[in-house]
Every structure is written in C-alpha cells, then in structure tokens.
Amino acid sequence: MGIRVLGTGSYTPAFQVTNDDMAKMVETNDEWIRTRTGIGTRHISDGEPTWYMGAQAAKRAIEAAGIDPAEIGLIIDTTITQEFCTPSTSCIIQREVGAVHAACFDLNAACSGFVYAMDTAHRFLKTDPAMKVALVVANESLSKITNYSDRSSCILFGDGAAAALIAYDENALYTSHLGADGTGAKYLFARSALPASPFVKPERYAAYDDQMGAGPEGWEHTMLQDGKEVYRFATHAMPKAAKLAAEKIGFSLDDLDKIVPHQANMRIIETAMKFMNQPMEKAVTNIEHHGNTSSASIPIAFDEAVRSGEIQRGDKVCLVGFGAGLTYAALIMEY
Ligand code: UT7
C-alpha cells in the first residue's frame, strides 16, 4: 500500500541573504533572528523563476533515479509563487524534463503542499496500474511575495525547489493524514492580483473582503501573517497530523528513524518534537541555511539528508508540515 522513492533532487539559488544583510534592510540583528528562529541565511532568487528552479530539481531527481523521463506518468507541482496562473507550472516542468507521457497539474496547500502532493500522487499510482512513476515537485520564490519592510516576517523566508520520483509498492510501509482549518485562513495569506475586469465595482468587490482585511498600504500582494497564531497552530498541528497518520495503521512514532518537519522556525520544530515525544536527534533540520521555503522546505531537507547519508535506505521516515490555509499534513513511509 506504499511508495518507493526512486530519487530526489533539489535546487537553491546561489545568491544568499544573511542575517547581517537583513539588518541593513530592517531593524533587526543576527542574534535576534538566530535565537527566535534558528535561521542564519537564506537563498534568494536574483532572477531565476520558480518554474526554472523546479525544473532543475526535477532533472536532479530524474538523474538520481536513473529513469527515462518518458516513464513518468504524472507530474504534480506544488507552489504558491508560480509565474503563471495558466499554464500550470507542472506543464512547464514537463516541457523542461521531457516527460512526454505525463498528466500534469498543480496543487496549492501552501507549506503542506509537498506532503499533500506526495499523498495525491500515491493515490493515483495505487489506482492506475498504467501509471508507473510520478514526479512531485515543490518550488517557491517566497521573495516575490515577502514584504521587506516587515521585520517580523521578511527574515523568515527563502527560495528554492526540490523534487521526488516515486513508484507504487504494494508491500511498502505507508500512511498519511491530511487536514485543514479554513477558519485560520486570515492568519496567513497573500492576495492574488486584483481583478483587471473593467466591470468590477471596487466597493462591491470590497464587500466580500470580510475576513482577511485589506492590509496596510503597500502590502496588497505580499504575505500578511499573525506570527503568534501561526506559531500556536503549528506546534499542535504537526504532532496531530503525525499521530493521526500513525494511528491509522497501528504504527508507533517511536519506530521512526527520522522526522522531516516543515522548516518554519527551529523553536516550532523543537516544540512539535516534544509534543510527539520524540528526541531532537530524529529531526532533520536545515533551517539555518535556508529559512522557510514553504512547500519546498520539507523536500529540500529530505533531499539533503538523503544525499548526506543522514537518511538511509530502509529508514522509516515521517514528513510533516503545516501552512497557510491553515493546512497540515503528515506521511510515514520507508525510504
Ligand atoms: O510557513 C509558516 C510561516 N509562518 C510562520 O512559521 C510564523 C510562525 N511564527 C514565528 O515564527 C514567530 O512568531 C516569529 C518569528 C514571527 C516572531 O517571533 P516571536 O518570538 O513570536 O516574537 P514576537 O512577535 O512576540 O515579538 C517580540 C519582539 C517584539 O518587540 P516588542 O513588542 O516586545 O518590543 C517585536 O517587535 O520582537 C520584535 N521583533 C523583532 N526584533 C528584532 C519582531 N521581529 C523582529 C526582528 N528583529 N526581526
């Protein structure tokens, strides 16, 4: 009932913005950022688009898997920072990697996106015997929707991409839990472009704008968050998702070798590990070097751990995240 991970890959821009660089933009300092978040630096795109980063990560995953791209039957791309409303980013990645037989669509579950997409791909592979291999890509340029005058949020985010190729394996360990709480949508959001339609009456449009608030001037298309509410949600949602996934198959979290959490804040990770009764040594973390790259954060950490040997074949691994929506998701599998 599970999946085999055939290969992983990741890509991050070469350009980096350190905490000291941040301190030149807003009133902050390296010590505050490190102690409150665990972040030291973040990779930021100085030109490469989101789709390009995703395509690079996908090519590396294909190379690691050693398969012919024509074998890929499905591409799911997950992003909140795509260049185009249409076509989907997954179609562009298909073009770039030459996966000529793949069905393609994008999925938005914010920072939980990679886990949502892996679980969706698993369900496709399970029910369609002709679909042998799926490519899941997470790519983000959060710098495009970050307000660099807001010190409480701009220090958090980075850019990057990662990908995984998976195949269905009836005998492999697998369980998952996906969830959401839409009442928390107002705690973390970024607007799409305002309607360009000449028929829209701004006051009528605004009347539907009940929950989210317009945000201060200059924030129209950047991320607004209530950091404390998101923090509170995150520390409970990740353990909840992991426990509910494990309970479905009578699996004990104690039997996990590694947990790869969403890299949002080191303090969130530490608290979530405590609520799961798991030691910090099991947590895979790379937040110091990347910050929060939304849906790309879990697969970048996963790929780095695979390539460094921190995660080995046979390890039982939990991928667990939370994000805007508010969403949460966990999956447990054997690498
Ligand atoms: O993918 C999900 C994305 N979002 C998140 O994961 C956000 C989750 N929340 C958090 O990670 C934390 O709430 C933050 C890192 C955003 C904030 O940390 P905090 O420990 O909750 O700080 P705070 O908001 O309680 O602020 C404490 C103080 C405030 O000053 P006063 O009012 O006590 O004088 C802030 O103005 O720290 C100040 N502050 C800063 N100081 C220096 C806020 N940001 C900064 C900063 N540098 N960058």
Coordinates of C-alpha atoms and ligand atoms in Angstrom, one line a residue:
M1 CA 0.0 0.0 0.0
G2 CA 3.0 2.3 -0.1
I3 CA 5.6 4.0 -2.3
R4 CA 9.2 3.6 -3.2
V5 CA 11.2 6.8 -3.5
L6 CA 13.3 6.3 -6.7
G7 CA 15.3 9.5 -6.5
T8 CA 15.3 13.0 -5.1
G9 CA 16.8 16.3 -6.1
S10 CA 16.9 19.9 -5.1
Y11 CA 18.0 23.3 -6.3
T12 CA 18.6 26.6 -4.5
P13 CA 19.7 29.9 -5.9
A14 CA 23.4 30.7 -5.5
F15 CA 22.6 34.3 -4.2
Q16 CA 22.3 34.4 -0.4
V17 CA 21.0 37.0 2.0
T18 CA 22.5 36.7 5.5
N19 CA 21.0 38.0 8.8
D20 CA 23.6 40.8 8.6
D21 CA 22.3 41.7 5.1
M22 CA 18.7 41.7 6.6
A23 CA 19.9 44.1 9.3
K24 CA 20.8 46.6 6.6
M25 CA 17.1 46.5 5.4
V26 CA 15.1 46.4 8.6
E27 CA 15.8 47.0 12.3
T28 CA 17.0 43.5 13.4
N29 CA 20.2 41.7 14.1
D30 CA 21.8 38.2 13.7
E31 CA 21.4 37.3 17.4
W32 CA 17.6 38.0 17.4
I33 CA 17.0 36.1 14.2
R34 CA 19.1 33.1 15.3
T35 CA 17.6 32.8 18.8
R36 CA 14.0 33.4 17.8
T37 CA 14.0 31.3 14.6
G38 CA 17.3 29.3 14.1
I39 CA 17.9 31.0 10.7
G40 CA 21.3 32.2 9.7
T41 CA 21.0 32.8 5.9
R42 CA 18.6 32.2 3.1
H43 CA 18.9 31.6 -0.7
I44 CA 17.1 34.2 -2.7
S45 CA 16.4 34.2 -6.4
D46 CA 18.0 37.2 -8.1
G47 CA 16.4 36.2 -11.4
E48 CA 15.7 32.5 -11.8
P49 CA 12.0 31.9 -11.9
T50 CA 10.1 29.4 -9.8
W51 CA 9.5 27.1 -12.7
Y52 CA 13.2 27.0 -13.5
M53 CA 14.2 26.1 -10.0
G54 CA 11.5 23.3 -10.1
A55 CA 12.8 22.0 -13.4
Q56 CA 16.4 21.9 -12.1
A57 CA 15.4 20.0 -9.0
A58 CA 13.3 17.6 -11.2
K59 CA 16.3 16.9 -13.5
R60 CA 18.4 16.1 -10.5
A61 CA 15.8 13.7 -9.1
I62 CA 15.5 12.0 -12.5
E63 CA 19.3 11.7 -12.7
A64 CA 19.3 10.2 -9.2
A65 CA 16.6 7.7 -10.0
G66 CA 18.3 6.8 -13.3
I67 CA 15.0 6.6 -15.2
D68 CA 13.9 7.7 -18.7
P69 CA 11.6 10.8 -18.3
A70 CA 9.2 9.1 -20.7
E71 CA 8.4 6.6 -17.9
I72 CA 6.8 9.4 -15.8
G73 CA 3.0 9.2 -15.9
L74 CA 2.2 12.1 -13.6
I75 CA 3.7 15.4 -12.6
I76 CA 2.3 17.3 -9.6
D77 CA 3.8 20.7 -8.9
T78 CA 3.2 22.5 -5.7
T79 CA 3.8 26.2 -5.3
I80 CA 2.2 29.4 -4.0
T81 CA 4.6 31.5 -6.1
Q82 CA 4.1 30.4 -9.7
E83 CA 4.8 32.8 -12.6
F84 CA 1.7 31.9 -14.4
C85 CA -2.0 31.4 -13.5
T86 CA -2.0 29.3 -16.6
P87 CA -0.4 27.1 -17.8
S88 CA 0.3 25.1 -14.7
T89 CA 3.9 25.0 -13.5
S90 CA 3.8 21.3 -13.9
C91 CA 3.3 21.6 -17.6
I92 CA 6.3 23.8 -17.9
I93 CA 8.4 21.3 -15.9
Q94 CA 7.1 18.5 -18.2
R95 CA 8.4 20.5 -21.2
E96 CA 11.8 21.1 -19.5
V97 CA 12.4 17.5 -18.5
G98 CA 10.8 15.8 -21.5
A99 CA 8.2 13.7 -19.6
V100 CA 6.1 13.4 -22.7
H101 CA 3.6 10.8 -21.2
A102 CA 2.8 12.6 -18.0
A103 CA -0.5 14.1 -16.9
C104 CA 0.2 17.4 -15.2
F105 CA -1.4 19.6 -12.7
D106 CA -0.6 22.0 -9.8
L107 CA -1.6 21.7 -6.2
N108 CA -1.8 24.5 -3.6
A109 CA -1.7 23.6 0.0
A110 CA 0.9 26.2 0.9
C111 CA 3.8 24.9 3.1
S112 CA 2.0 21.5 3.4
G113 CA 2.0 21.2 -0.4
F114 CA 4.7 18.6 -0.8
V115 CA 3.1 16.2 1.6
Y116 CA -0.3 16.8 0.0
A117 CA 1.2 16.2 -3.4
M118 CA 3.1 13.1 -2.5
D119 CA -0.1 11.6 -1.0
T120 CA -2.1 12.6 -4.0
A121 CA 0.5 11.0 -6.3
H122 CA 0.4 7.9 -4.2
R123 CA -3.4 7.6 -4.7
F124 CA -3.0 8.0 -8.5
L125 CA -0.3 5.3 -8.6
K126 CA -2.4 3.0 -6.5
T127 CA -5.5 3.2 -8.7
D128 CA -4.0 3.4 -12.2
P129 CA -1.8 0.4 -13.0
A130 CA -0.6 2.0 -16.2
M131 CA 0.9 4.9 -14.2
K132 CA 4.2 3.6 -13.1
V133 CA 6.2 6.6 -11.9
A134 CA 5.1 10.0 -10.5
L135 CA 7.2 13.2 -10.2
V136 CA 6.4 15.5 -7.3
V137 CA 8.0 19.0 -7.5
A138 CA 7.8 21.8 -4.9
N139 CA 9.2 25.1 -6.0
E140 CA 8.9 28.5 -4.4
S141 CA 10.2 32.1 -4.7
L142 CA 8.8 33.5 -1.5
S143 CA 10.9 36.6 -2.1
K144 CA 8.3 37.6 -4.7
I145 CA 5.5 37.9 -2.0
T146 CA 7.6 38.9 1.0
N147 CA 7.3 42.5 2.4
Y148 CA 10.9 43.5 3.0
S149 CA 9.8 46.3 5.3
D150 CA 8.2 44.0 7.8
R151 CA 10.9 42.7 10.1
S152 CA 8.7 40.1 11.8
S153 CA 8.2 38.2 8.6
C154 CA 10.8 39.1 6.0
I155 CA 13.6 37.5 8.0
L156 CA 11.9 34.1 7.8
F157 CA 11.6 33.3 4.1
G158 CA 13.9 31.9 1.3
D159 CA 13.6 30.5 -2.2
G160 CA 14.3 27.0 -3.5
A161 CA 12.9 23.8 -5.0
A162 CA 13.0 20.1 -4.6
A163 CA 11.6 17.0 -6.3
A164 CA 11.0 13.3 -5.7
L165 CA 10.2 10.5 -8.1
I166 CA 8.0 7.8 -6.7
A167 CA 6.6 4.4 -7.7
Y168 CA 3.8 2.4 -6.1
D169 CA 4.9 -0.6 -4.0
E170 CA 2.2 -2.8 -2.5
N171 CA 4.4 -4.1 0.3
A172 CA 5.9 -0.8 1.4
L173 CA 5.1 1.0 4.6
Y174 CA 2.8 3.9 4.0
T175 CA 0.2 6.0 5.9
S176 CA -0.8 9.6 5.8
H177 CA -3.1 12.2 7.2
L178 CA -4.1 15.5 5.5
G179 CA -6.1 18.2 7.2
A180 CA -7.1 21.9 7.2
D181 CA -8.7 24.5 9.3
G182 CA -10.1 27.2 7.0
T183 CA -11.2 29.4 9.9
G184 CA -7.5 30.2 10.3
A185 CA -7.2 31.4 6.7
K186 CA -7.0 35.0 8.0
Y187 CA -3.8 34.3 9.9
L188 CA -1.5 33.8 6.9
F189 CA -2.3 35.0 3.4
A190 CA -1.1 36.8 0.3
R191 CA -3.5 38.2 -2.3
S192 CA -3.6 37.4 -6.0
A193 CA -3.7 40.3 -8.4
L194 CA -6.8 42.5 -8.0
P195 CA -9.3 41.8 -10.8
A196 CA -8.5 43.5 -14.1
S197 CA -12.1 43.3 -15.3
P198 CA -13.5 46.7 -16.3
F199 CA -16.9 45.6 -15.0
V200 CA -15.8 45.2 -11.3
K201 CA -17.1 47.8 -8.9
P202 CA -14.3 48.2 -6.3
E203 CA -16.9 48.8 -3.5
R204 CA -18.8 45.6 -4.4
Y205 CA -15.6 43.6 -4.6
A206 CA -14.5 45.0 -1.2
A207 CA -17.9 43.9 0.4
Y208 CA -16.8 40.3 0.0
D209 CA -13.5 41.1 1.7
D210 CA -14.8 40.3 5.1
Q211 CA -12.3 38.1 6.9
M212 CA -8.9 38.8 5.6
G213 CA -8.6 42.6 5.8
A214 CA -7.0 44.7 3.2
G215 CA -3.7 45.1 4.9
P216 CA -1.8 48.3 5.2
E217 CA -0.9 50.2 2.0
G218 CA 2.0 48.6 0.2
W219 CA 1.0 45.1 1.4
E220 CA -1.5 44.4 -1.4
H221 CA 0.3 41.4 -2.8
T222 CA 2.7 40.4 -0.1
M223 CA 2.3 37.9 2.8
L224 CA 0.5 39.1 5.9
Q225 CA 0.7 36.9 9.0
D226 CA -0.2 36.8 12.6
G227 CA 3.1 35.1 13.7
K228 CA 1.8 34.1 17.2
E229 CA -1.4 32.5 15.9
V230 CA 0.6 30.6 13.2
Y231 CA 3.2 29.5 15.8
R232 CA 0.5 28.2 18.1
F233 CA -1.3 26.3 15.3
A234 CA 2.0 24.8 14.0
T235 CA 3.1 23.3 17.3
H236 CA -0.1 21.4 17.7
A237 CA -0.9 20.7 14.0
M238 CA 2.3 18.8 13.2
P239 CA 2.1 16.4 16.1
K240 CA -1.6 15.9 15.4
A241 CA -1.0 15.0 11.8
A242 CA 1.8 12.6 12.6
K243 CA -0.2 10.9 15.3
L244 CA -3.3 10.5 13.2
A245 CA -1.3 9.1 10.3
A246 CA 0.4 6.6 12.6
E247 CA -2.8 5.5 14.3
K248 CA -4.4 4.5 11.0
I249 CA -2.1 1.5 10.7
G250 CA -1.2 1.0 14.4
F251 CA 2.3 2.4 13.9
S252 CA 4.2 3.9 16.8
L253 CA 6.1 7.2 16.2
D254 CA 8.8 5.6 18.4
D255 CA 9.6 3.3 15.5
L256 CA 10.5 6.3 13.2
D257 CA 14.2 6.8 12.3
K258 CA 13.8 10.3 11.1
I259 CA 11.2 13.1 11.1
V260 CA 11.5 15.8 8.4
P261 CA 9.4 18.7 9.6
H262 CA 8.5 21.9 7.7
Q263 CA 11.4 24.3 8.3
A264 CA 9.5 27.3 9.6
N265 CA 11.1 28.1 12.9
M266 CA 13.6 25.9 15.0
R267 CA 11.5 26.7 18.1
I268 CA 8.4 25.3 16.4
I269 CA 10.3 22.2 15.4
E270 CA 11.6 21.7 19.0
T271 CA 8.2 22.1 20.5
A272 CA 6.5 19.8 17.9
M273 CA 9.1 17.1 18.5
K274 CA 8.4 17.4 22.3
F275 CA 4.7 17.0 21.7
M276 CA 5.4 13.9 19.6
N277 CA 7.6 12.6 22.5
Q278 CA 10.5 12.2 20.0
P279 CA 14.1 13.3 20.6
M280 CA 15.5 16.2 18.6
E281 CA 18.2 13.8 17.2
K282 CA 15.5 12.3 15.0
A283 CA 14.6 15.7 13.4
V284 CA 16.1 16.6 10.1
T285 CA 16.8 20.4 10.1
N286 CA 18.4 22.7 7.6
I287 CA 16.6 25.9 8.5
E288 CA 19.9 27.6 9.5
H289 CA 20.9 27.6 5.8
H290 CA 17.6 28.0 4.0
G291 CA 15.0 29.7 6.2
N292 CA 11.4 28.9 5.3
T293 CA 10.9 27.9 1.7
S294 CA 7.2 27.0 2.1
S295 CA 6.3 23.8 0.2
A296 CA 10.0 23.3 -0.9
S297 CA 11.2 23.2 2.7
I298 CA 10.4 19.5 3.5
P299 CA 11.7 18.1 0.3
I300 CA 14.9 20.2 0.3
A301 CA 15.6 18.9 3.8
F302 CA 14.7 15.4 2.7
D303 CA 17.0 15.5 -0.4
E304 CA 19.9 17.0 1.6
A305 CA 19.5 14.3 4.3
V306 CA 19.4 11.5 1.6
R307 CA 22.5 12.9 -0.2
S308 CA 24.5 13.4 3.1
G309 CA 23.6 9.9 4.3
E310 CA 21.6 11.2 7.3
I311 CA 18.6 9.3 5.8
Q312 CA 19.5 5.8 4.6
R313 CA 17.6 3.1 2.6
G314 CA 15.3 1.3 5.0
D315 CA 14.8 4.2 7.3
K316 CA 11.2 4.8 8.5
V317 CA 10.6 8.5 7.8
C318 CA 7.8 10.9 8.6
L319 CA 7.4 14.1 6.5
V320 CA 5.2 16.5 8.4
G321 CA 4.2 20.1 7.7
F322 CA 1.7 22.9 8.2
G323 CA 1.0 26.1 6.3
A324 CA -1.4 28.7 5.1
G325 CA -5.0 27.6 4.9
L326 CA -4.4 26.7 7.6
T327 CA -3.3 23.3 6.4
Y328 CA -1.4 20.4 8.0
A329 CA -0.2 17.1 6.7
A330 CA 1.9 14.1 7.5
L331 CA 3.0 10.9 5.8
I332 CA 5.0 8.0 7.1
M333 CA 7.0 5.8 4.6
E334 CA 10.1 3.7 4.4
Y335 CA 12.9 5.3 2.3
Ligands
UT7_1 O1 5.2 28.6 7.0 C1 4.6 29.3 8.0 C2 5.1 30.7 8.1 N1 5.0 31.4 9.3 C3 5.5 31.0 10.5 O2 6.0 30.0 10.6 C4 5.4 32.1 11.6 C5 5.4 31.4 13.0 N2 5.7 32.4 14.0 C6 7.0 32.7 14.3 O3 7.9 32.0 13.8 C7 7.3 33.8 15.3 O4 6.0 34.2 15.9 C8 8.0 35.0 14.8 C9 9.5 34.6 14.4 C10 7.3 35.5 13.5 C11 8.1 36.1 15.8 O5 8.8 35.6 17.0 P1 8.2 35.8 18.4 O6 9.1 35.2 19.4 O7 6.7 35.4 18.4 O8 8.3 37.4 18.5 P2 7.1 38.5 18.8 O9 6.3 38.6 17.6 O10 6.5 38.1 20.1 O11 8.0 39.8 19.0 C12 8.8 40.0 20.2 C13 9.5 41.3 20.0 C14 8.6 42.5 19.6 O12 9.1 43.7 20.2 P3 8.4 44.2 21.5 O13 6.9 44.5 21.1 O14 8.5 43.1 22.5 O15 9.1 45.5 21.8 C15 8.8 42.6 18.1 O16 8.6 43.9 17.6 O17 10.5 41.2 18.9 C16 10.3 42.2 18.0 N3 10.7 41.7 16.7 C17 12.0 41.8 16.2 N4 13.1 42.3 16.8 C18 14.2 42.2 16.1 C19 9.9 41.1 15.7 N5 10.7 40.8 14.7 C20 11.9 41.2 14.9 C21 13.1 41.1 14.2 N6 14.2 41.6 14.8 N7 13.3 40.6 13.0

